[in-house]
Coordinates of C-alpha atoms in Angstrom, one line a residue:
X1 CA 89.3 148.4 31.4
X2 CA 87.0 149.8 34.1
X3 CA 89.2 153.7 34.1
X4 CA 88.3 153.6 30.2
X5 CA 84.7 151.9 30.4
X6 CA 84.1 154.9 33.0
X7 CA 85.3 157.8 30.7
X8 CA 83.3 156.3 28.4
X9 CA 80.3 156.4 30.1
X10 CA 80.6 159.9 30.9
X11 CA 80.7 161.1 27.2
X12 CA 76.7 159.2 26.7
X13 CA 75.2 162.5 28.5
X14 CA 72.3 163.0 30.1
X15 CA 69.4 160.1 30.3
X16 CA 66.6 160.9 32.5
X17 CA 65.1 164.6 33.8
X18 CA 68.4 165.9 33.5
X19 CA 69.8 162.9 35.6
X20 CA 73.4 161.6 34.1
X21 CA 72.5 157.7 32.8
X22 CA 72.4 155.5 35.8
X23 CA 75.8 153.5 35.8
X24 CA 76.0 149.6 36.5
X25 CA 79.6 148.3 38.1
X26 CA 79.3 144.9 37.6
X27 CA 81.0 141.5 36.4
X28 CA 78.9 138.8 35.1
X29 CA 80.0 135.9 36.9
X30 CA 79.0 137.5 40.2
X31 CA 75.2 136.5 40.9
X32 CA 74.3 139.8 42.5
X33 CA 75.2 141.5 39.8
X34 CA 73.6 139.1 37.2
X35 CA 70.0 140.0 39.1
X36 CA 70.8 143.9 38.8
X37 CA 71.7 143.4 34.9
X38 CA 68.4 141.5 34.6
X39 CA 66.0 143.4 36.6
X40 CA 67.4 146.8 34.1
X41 CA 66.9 144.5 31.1
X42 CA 63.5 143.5 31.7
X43 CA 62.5 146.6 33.3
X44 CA 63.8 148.8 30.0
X45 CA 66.3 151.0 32.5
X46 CA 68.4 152.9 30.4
X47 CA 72.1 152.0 32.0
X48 CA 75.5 151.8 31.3
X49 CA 77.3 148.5 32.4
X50 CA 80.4 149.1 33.6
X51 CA 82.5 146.1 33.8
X52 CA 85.1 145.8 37.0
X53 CA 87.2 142.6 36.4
X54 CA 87.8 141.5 39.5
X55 CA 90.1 138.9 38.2
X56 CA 92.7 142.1 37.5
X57 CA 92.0 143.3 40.9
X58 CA 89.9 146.3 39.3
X59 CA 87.4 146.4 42.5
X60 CA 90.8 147.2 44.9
X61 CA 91.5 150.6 42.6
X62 CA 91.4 154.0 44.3
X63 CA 89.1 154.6 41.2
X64 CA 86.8 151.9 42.1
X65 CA 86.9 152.8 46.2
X66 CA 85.1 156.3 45.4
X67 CA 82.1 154.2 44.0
X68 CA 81.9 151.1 46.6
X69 CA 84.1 151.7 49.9
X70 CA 83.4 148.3 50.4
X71 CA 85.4 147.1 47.0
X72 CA 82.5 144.7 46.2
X73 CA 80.2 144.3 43.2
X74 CA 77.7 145.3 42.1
X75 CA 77.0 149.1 43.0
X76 CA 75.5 151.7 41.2
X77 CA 75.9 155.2 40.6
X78 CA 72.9 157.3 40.0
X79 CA 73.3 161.0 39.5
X80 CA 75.6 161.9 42.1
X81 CA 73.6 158.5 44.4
X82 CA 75.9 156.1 44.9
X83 CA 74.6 152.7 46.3
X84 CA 75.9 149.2 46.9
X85 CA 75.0 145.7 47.8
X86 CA 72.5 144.1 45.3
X87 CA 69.1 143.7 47.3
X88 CA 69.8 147.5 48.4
X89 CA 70.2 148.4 44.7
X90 CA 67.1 146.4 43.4
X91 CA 64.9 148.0 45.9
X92 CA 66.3 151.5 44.5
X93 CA 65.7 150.9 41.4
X94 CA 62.1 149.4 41.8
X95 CA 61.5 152.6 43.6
X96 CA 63.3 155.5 41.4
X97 CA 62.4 154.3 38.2
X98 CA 59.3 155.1 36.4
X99 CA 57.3 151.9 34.4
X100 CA 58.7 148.8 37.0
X101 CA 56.2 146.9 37.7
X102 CA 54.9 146.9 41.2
X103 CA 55.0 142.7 41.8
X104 CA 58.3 143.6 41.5
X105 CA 58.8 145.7 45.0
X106 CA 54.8 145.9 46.1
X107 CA 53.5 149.3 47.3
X108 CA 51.9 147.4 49.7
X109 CA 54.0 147.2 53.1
X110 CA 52.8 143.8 53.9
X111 CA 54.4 142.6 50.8
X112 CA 57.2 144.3 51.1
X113 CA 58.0 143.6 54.3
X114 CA 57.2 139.8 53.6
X115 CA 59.9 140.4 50.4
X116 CA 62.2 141.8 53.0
X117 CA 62.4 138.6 55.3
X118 CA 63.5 136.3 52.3
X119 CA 66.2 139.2 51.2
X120 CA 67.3 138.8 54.5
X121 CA 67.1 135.4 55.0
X122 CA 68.9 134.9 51.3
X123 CA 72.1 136.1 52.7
X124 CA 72.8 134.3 55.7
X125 CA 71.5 130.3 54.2
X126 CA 71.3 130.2 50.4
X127 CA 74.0 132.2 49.2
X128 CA 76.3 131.3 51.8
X129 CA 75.6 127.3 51.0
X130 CA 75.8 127.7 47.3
X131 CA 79.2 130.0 47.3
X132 CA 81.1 128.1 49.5
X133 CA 80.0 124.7 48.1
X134 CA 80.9 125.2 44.7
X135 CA 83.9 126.8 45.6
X136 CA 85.2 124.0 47.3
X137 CA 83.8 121.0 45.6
X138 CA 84.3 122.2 42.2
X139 CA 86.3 125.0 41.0
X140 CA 89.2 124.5 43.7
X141 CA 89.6 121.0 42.9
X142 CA 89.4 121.6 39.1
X143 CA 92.6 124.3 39.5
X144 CA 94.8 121.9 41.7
X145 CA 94.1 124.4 44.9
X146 CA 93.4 122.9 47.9
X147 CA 89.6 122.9 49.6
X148 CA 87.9 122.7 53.1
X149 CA 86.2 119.6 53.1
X150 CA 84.9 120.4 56.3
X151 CA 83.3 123.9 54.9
X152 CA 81.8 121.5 51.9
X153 CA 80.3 119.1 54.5
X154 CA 78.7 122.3 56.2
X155 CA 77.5 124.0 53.5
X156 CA 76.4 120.7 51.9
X157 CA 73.7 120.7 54.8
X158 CA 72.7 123.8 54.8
X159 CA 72.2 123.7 51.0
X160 CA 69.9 121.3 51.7
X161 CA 68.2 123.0 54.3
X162 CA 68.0 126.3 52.3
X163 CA 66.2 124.3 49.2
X164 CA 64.2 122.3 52.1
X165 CA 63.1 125.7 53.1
X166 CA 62.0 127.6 50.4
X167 CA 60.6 124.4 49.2
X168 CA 58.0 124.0 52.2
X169 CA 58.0 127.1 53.3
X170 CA 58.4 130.3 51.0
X171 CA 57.3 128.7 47.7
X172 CA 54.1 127.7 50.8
X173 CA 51.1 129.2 48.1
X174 CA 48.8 129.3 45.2
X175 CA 51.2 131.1 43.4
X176 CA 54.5 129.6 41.2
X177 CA 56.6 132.5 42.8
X178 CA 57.7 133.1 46.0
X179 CA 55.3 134.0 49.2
X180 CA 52.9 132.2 47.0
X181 CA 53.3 135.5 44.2
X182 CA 51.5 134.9 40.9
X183 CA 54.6 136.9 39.3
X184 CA 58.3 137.8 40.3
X185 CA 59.8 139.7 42.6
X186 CA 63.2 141.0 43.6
X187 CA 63.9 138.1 46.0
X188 CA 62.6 135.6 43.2
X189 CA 65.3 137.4 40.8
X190 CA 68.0 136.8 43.6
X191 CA 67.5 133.6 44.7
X192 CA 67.5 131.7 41.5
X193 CA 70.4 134.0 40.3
X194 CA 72.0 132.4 43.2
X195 CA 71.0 128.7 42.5
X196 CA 72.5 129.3 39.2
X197 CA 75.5 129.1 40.1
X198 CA 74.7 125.2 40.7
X199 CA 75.1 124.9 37.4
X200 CA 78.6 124.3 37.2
X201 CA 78.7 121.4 39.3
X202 CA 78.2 117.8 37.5
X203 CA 74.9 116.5 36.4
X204 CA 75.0 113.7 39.1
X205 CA 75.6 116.9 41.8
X206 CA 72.8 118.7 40.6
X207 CA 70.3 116.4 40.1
X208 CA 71.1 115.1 43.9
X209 CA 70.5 118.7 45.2
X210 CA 67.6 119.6 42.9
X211 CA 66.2 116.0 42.4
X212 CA 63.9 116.6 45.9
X213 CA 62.4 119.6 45.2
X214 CA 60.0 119.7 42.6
X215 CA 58.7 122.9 43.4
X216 CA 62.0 124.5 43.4
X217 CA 62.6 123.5 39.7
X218 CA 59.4 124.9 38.6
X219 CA 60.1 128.2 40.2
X220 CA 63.1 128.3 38.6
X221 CA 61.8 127.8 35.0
X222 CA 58.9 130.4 35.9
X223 CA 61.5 132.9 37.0
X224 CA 63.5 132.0 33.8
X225 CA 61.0 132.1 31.3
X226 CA 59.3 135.9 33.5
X227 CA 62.4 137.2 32.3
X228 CA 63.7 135.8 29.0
X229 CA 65.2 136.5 26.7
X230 CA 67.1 138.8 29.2
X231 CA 67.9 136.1 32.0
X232 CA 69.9 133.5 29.4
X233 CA 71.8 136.0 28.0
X234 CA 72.9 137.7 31.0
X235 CA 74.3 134.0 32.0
X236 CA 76.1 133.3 28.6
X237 CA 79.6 133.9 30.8
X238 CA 78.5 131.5 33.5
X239 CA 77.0 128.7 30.6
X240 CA 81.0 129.4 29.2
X241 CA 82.6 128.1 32.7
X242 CA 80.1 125.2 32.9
X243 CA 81.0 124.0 29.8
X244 CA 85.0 124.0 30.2
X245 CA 84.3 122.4 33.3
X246 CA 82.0 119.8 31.8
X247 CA 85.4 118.8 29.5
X248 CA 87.5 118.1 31.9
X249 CA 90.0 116.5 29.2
X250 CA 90.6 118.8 27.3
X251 CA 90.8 121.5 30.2
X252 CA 93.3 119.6 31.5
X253 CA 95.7 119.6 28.4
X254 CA 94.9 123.5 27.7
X255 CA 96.0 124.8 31.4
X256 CA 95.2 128.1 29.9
X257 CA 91.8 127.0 29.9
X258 CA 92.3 126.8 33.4
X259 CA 93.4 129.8 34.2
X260 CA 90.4 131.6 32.0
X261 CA 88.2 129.8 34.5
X262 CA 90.2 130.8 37.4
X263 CA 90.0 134.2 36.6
X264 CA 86.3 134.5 35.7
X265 CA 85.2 131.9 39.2
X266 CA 87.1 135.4 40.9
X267 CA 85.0 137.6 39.8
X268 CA 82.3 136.1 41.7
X269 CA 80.9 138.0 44.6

């Protein structure tokens, strides 16, 4: 439980210049907090991961509203810095933390500022497609709840228009990374965390969405393979829900492996 996983955390000491061990609130099957969990992995960050299961409504505890106000994952707690909302977090941590390599979050300010325009242009196309999508063409049908088909049809298009986009335009470069990068950066890490979550629809679905855009699934592996062995691990949980969905048959004679995926497609954010 998070209360435990917290007093827990407490007892490790003292990491880092005399700086308590940065803590992670996170649950897996939220992208956001997938791409913090990596970016620490591959980075060697010493953290804590701090599990808030949103499926038990840990996020709405008094406990959890002194970390994040806002009663969304991820957040962090560094020292006595608390911070939320992942792009904010993975520019903190690019910044604070000795050793992080600077393709991650350039010193340049042309770079960054380039890295700041697809952050920002992430939140209101991509991840707003690919959540609400899913949500309703997939996992609400699968648990016998009821879906917008309208909302699907809308972010059906704009799903299209996001991969459209980053296909002709910020994949646009020499490079196999975004903004034409020769390696990774935080918006790379975020972005295909996002498109991962594609992977629970059927193969017919995907391959329609991803079929188009060669460039797209080379970035992806590139972005994968920058950051293995960290990257497939981190999506075990998600690889878990893909496969009960995948076996529809005998989902549907174990409703309570239903319910497990109800619980963990919560815990998204």
């Amino acid at each position: 439980m998070f209360r435990n996983a917290k007093r827990e955390a407490g007892k490790e000491g003292q990491s880092r210049k005399g700086k308590m061990k940065l803590e992670v609130y996170a649950d897996r099957m939220s992208q956001p907090s997938r791409a913090v969990i990596i970016f620490c992995k591959v980075n060697g960050i010493d953290y804590t991961e701090l599990k808030v299961d949103i499926s038990k409504r840990e996020h709405l505890t008094p406990e959890f509203a002194e970390i994040n106000p806002m009663k969304q994952l991820p957040a962090i707690v560094d020292g006595k810095f608390k911070l939320f909302e992942s792009h904010s977090i993975l520019i903190y941590l690019a910044c604070a933390f000795p050793g992080v390599a600077d393709h991650w979050y350039p010193a340049d300010l042309f770079k960054r500022s380039k890295i700041h325009s697809v952050l920002y242009w992430h939140h209101s196309n991509l991840r707003r497609a690919a959540d609400t999508y899913v949500t309703n063409t997939t996992i609400l049908p699968t648990l016998g709840h009821p879906s917008n088909q309208q909302a699907a049809a809308e972010a059906e298009k704009l799903l299209f228009s996001s991969l459209s986009k980053i296909e002709s335009f910020w994949l646009k470069g020499d490079g196999p990374f975004l903004l034409g990068g020769n390696q990774p950066s935080i918006a790379d890490l975020s972005l295909v965390c996002e498109l991962m979550q594609l992977e629970v629809l059927d193969e017919k679905d995907r391959d329609r969405f991803f079929g188009p855009y060669k460039k797209v699934q080379q970035w992806i592996k590139h972005t994968r393979n920058a950051t293995s062995p960290h990257f497939d691990n981190v999506h075990i949980i998600l690889m878990k829900v893909k496969e009960k969905l995948t076996n529809k048959p005998l989902m549907e004679a174990n409703h309570g492996g239903a319910r497990d995926i109800e619980k963990r497609w919560r815990s998204r954010m």
